[in-house]
C-alpha positions as semicolon CSV with decimal commas, in nm:
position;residue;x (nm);y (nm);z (nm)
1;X;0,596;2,450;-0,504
2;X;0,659;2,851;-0,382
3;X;0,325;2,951;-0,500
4;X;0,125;2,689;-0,309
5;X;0,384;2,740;0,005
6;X;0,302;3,092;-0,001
7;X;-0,047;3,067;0,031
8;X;-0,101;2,761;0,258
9;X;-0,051;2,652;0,637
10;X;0,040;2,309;0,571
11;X;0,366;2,149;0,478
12;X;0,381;2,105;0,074
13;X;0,530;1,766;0,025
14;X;0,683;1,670;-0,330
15;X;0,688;1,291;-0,455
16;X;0,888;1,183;-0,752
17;X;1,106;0,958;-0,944
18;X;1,491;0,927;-0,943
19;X;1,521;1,037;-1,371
20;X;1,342;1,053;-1,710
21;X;1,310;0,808;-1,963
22;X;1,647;0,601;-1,968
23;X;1,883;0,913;-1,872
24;X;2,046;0,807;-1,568
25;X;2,203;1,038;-1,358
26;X;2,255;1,091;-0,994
27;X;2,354;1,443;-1,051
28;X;2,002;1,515;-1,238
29;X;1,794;1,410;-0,992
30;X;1,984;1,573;-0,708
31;X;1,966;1,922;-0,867
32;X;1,584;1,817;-0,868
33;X;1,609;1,814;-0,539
34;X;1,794;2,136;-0,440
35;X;1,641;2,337;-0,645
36;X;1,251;2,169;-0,542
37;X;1,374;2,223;-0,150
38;X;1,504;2,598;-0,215
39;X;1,128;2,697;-0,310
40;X;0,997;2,566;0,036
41;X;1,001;2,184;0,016
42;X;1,132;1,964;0,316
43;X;0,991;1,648;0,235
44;X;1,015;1,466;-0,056
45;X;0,878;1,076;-0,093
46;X;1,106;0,876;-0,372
47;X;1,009;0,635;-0,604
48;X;1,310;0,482;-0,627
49;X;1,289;0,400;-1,037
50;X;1,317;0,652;-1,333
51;X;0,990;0,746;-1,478
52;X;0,961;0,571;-1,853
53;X;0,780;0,771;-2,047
54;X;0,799;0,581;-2,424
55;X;0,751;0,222;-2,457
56;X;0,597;0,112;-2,155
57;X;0,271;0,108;-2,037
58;X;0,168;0,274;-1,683
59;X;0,119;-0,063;-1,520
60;X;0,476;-0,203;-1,667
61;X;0,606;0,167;-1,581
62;X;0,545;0,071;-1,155
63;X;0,809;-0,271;-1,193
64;X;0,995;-0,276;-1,518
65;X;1,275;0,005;-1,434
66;X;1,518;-0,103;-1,163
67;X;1,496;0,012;-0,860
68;X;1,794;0,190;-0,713
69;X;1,719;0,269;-0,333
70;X;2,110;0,350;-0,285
71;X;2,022;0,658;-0,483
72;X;1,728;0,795;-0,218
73;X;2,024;0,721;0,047
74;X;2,288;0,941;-0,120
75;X;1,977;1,176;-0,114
76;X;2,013;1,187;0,230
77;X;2,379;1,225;0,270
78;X;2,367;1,529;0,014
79;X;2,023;1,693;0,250
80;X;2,072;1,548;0,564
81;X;1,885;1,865;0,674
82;X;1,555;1,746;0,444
83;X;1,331;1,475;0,517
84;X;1,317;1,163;0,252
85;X;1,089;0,901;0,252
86;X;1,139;0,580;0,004
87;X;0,891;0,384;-0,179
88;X;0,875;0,167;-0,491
89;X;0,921;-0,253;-0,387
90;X;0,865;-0,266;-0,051
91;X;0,712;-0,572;0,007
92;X;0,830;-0,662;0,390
93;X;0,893;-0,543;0,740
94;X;1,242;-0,643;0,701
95;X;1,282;-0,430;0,396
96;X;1,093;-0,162;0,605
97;X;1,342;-0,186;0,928
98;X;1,657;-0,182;0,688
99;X;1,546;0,154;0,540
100;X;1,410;0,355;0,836
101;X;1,791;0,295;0,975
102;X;1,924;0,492;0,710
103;X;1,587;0,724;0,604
104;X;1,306;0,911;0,733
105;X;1,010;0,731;0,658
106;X;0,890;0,395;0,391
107;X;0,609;0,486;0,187
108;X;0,438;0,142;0,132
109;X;0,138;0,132;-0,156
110;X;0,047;-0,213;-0,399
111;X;0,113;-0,417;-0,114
112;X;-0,031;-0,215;0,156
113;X;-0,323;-0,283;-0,091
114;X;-0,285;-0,591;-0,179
115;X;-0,225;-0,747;0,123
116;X;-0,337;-0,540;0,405
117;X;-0,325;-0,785;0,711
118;X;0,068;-0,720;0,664
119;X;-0,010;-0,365;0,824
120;X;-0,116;-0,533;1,133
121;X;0,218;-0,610;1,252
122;X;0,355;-0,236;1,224
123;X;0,244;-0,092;1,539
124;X;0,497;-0,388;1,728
125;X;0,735;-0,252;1,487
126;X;0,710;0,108;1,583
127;X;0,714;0,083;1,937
128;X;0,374;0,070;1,964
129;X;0,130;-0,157;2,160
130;X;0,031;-0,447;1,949
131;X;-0,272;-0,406;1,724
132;X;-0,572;-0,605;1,901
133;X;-0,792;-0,661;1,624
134;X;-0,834;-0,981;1,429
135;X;-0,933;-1,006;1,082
136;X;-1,296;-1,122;1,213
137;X;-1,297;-0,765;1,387
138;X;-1,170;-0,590;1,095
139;X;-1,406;-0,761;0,808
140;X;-1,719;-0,695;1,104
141;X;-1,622;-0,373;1,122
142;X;-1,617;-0,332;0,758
143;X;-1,980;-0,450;0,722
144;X;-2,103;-0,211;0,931
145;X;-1,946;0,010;0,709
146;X;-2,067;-0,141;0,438
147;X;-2,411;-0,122;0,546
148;X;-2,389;0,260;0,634
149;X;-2,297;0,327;0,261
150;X;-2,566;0,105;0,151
151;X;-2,846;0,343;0,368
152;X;-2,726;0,632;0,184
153;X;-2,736;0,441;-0,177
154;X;-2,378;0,353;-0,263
155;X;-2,400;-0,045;-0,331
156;X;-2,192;-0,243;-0,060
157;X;-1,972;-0,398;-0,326
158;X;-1,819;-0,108;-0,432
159;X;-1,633;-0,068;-0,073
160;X;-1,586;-0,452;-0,038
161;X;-1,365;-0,456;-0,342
162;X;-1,105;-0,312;-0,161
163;X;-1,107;-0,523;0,099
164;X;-1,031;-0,846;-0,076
165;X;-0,680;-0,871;-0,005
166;X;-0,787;-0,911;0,397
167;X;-0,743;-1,267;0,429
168;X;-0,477;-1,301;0,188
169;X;-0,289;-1,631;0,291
170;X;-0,550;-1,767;0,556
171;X;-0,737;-2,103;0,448
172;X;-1,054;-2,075;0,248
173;X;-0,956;-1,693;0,109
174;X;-1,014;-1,751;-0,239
175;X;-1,364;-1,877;-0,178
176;X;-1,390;-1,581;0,050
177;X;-1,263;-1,328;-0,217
178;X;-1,489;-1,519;-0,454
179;X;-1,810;-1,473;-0,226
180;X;-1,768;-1,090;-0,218
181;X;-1,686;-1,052;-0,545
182;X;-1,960;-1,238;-0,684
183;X;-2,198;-1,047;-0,904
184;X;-2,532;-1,271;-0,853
185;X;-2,518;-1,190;-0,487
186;X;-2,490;-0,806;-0,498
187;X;-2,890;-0,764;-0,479
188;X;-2,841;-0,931;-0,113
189;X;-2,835;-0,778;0,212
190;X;-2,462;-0,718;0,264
191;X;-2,484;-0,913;0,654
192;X;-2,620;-1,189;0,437
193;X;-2,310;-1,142;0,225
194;X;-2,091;-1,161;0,505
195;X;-2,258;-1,455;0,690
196;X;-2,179;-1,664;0,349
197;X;-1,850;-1,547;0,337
198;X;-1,756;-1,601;0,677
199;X;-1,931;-1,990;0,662
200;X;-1,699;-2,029;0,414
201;X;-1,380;-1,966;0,606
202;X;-1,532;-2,239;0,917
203;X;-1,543;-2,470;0,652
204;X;-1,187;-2,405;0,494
205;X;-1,046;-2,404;0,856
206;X;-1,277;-2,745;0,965
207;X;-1,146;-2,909;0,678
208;X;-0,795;-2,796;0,729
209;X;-0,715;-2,803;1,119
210;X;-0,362;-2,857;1,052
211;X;-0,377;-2,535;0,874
212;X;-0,131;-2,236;1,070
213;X;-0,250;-1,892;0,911
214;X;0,067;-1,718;0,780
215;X;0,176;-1,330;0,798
216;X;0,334;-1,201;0,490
C-alpha cells in the first residue's frame, strides 16, 4: 500500500475480509487495519465474512461463512477518523439505510448484478431526483449499445448477458431472459433480437393485466 501511495495521485483504497480460515478474532483484523491505514490507506471496503481458504470452494466461499457486520461497525468506533464501507449480503434498501446510519458507504455486488432494476430506486434514496428511465429506456438504450459493439465485431450477445437480470420480477421475464439468451438467434440482427423479446413482454402483460410489476 506505501509503495503504490508514493507513486500515485489517486486515493489507494484496500478491500478485505474480517479473518483467515476459521480464526476468529476481532483483535486480528483490527491490527489489519491500523497497520494497512498507517502506510497511507483511508478507505477500506469490508467483506463482512472471514476468507475460507480450505474446504470450500470460491463460489461457497461468497455465502457459507457468517456474516458479522457488527464487526465493520466496531471498525468504525476504533477509526472513526478512516472511512469504511460494508459489503457482503446486502440484498435491500432497507439493509442499505440501516448501515449508512452507522458507516460510510454499502458496497452492493451479486445483487447489483443480479437484479439491477433494484438500483433504480437509489437516487430517491440519496437525496437525489428520481431516476426517469424505465426499463423500456434502459433495454433501448442497451441495444444501441449492443449494436455499436456489433459494428466493431464483438457479437451482441456477449453484452446482453449481463443484462438479463433487467426485468427480474416483471411478467413474461423468463421468456424474455430466454429470448436473449438463446443460441439459434445469435446470427440475427440484434434490433430483431430485441423486437422478439420485447413482443414477448406485450404478450406476458396482455395475458396478465392484473399483473402489478414488483421492485425488489
Amino acid at each position: 500500500v506505501k509503495a503504490m501511495v508514493d507513486v500515485v495521485s489517486v486515493p489507494v483504497t484496500v478491500k478485505h475480509r474480517i479473518g483467515i480460515d476459521r480464526v476468529e478474532s476481532y483483535d486480528f483484523v483490527r491490527d489489519f487495519v491500523g497497520t494497512v491505514a498507517d502506510a497511507g490507506c483511508s478507505t477500506f471496503i469490508v467483506h463482512a465474512r472471514n476468507a475460507w481458504l480450505q474446504g470450500i470452494s470460491p463460489k461457497e466461499n461468497r455465502e457459507l461463512p457468517p456474516l458479522k457486520p457488527d464487526w465493520v461497525v466496531r471498525l468504525k468506533q476504533d477509526f472513526p477518523a478512516l472511512a469504511f464501507v460494508i459489503n457482503g449480503g446486502i440484498t435491500s434498501t432497507e439493509q442499505i439505510q440501516t448501515h449508512l446510519q452507522q458507516l460510510d458507504g454499502v458496497m452492493v455486488g451479486r445483487e447489483a448484478y443480479h437484479n439491477p432494476w433494484s438500483l433504480s430506486q437509489w437516487d430517491a434514496l440519496m437525496g437525489f431526483e428520481q431516476m426517469p428511465l424505465s426499463r423500456d429506456d434502459i433495454e433501448a438504450q442497451m441495444v444501441v449499445y449492443m449494436q455499436r459493439q456489433a459494428d466493431k465485431g464483438i457479437p451482441w450477445f456477449a453484452v446482453s448477458r449481463h443484462m438479463l437480470g433487467l426485468r427480474h420480477a416483471q411478467a413474461g421475464a423468463r421468456k424474455w431472459r430466454q429470448i436473449w439468451s438463446d443460441h439459434k438467434l445469435k446470427h440475427l440482427p440484434v434490433a430483431e433480437v430485441a423486437k422478439l423479446a420485447m413482443d414477448s413482454l406485450k404478450t406476458a402483460s396482455h395475458s396478465n393485466p392484473a399483473f402489478e410489476e414488483k421492485v425488489v
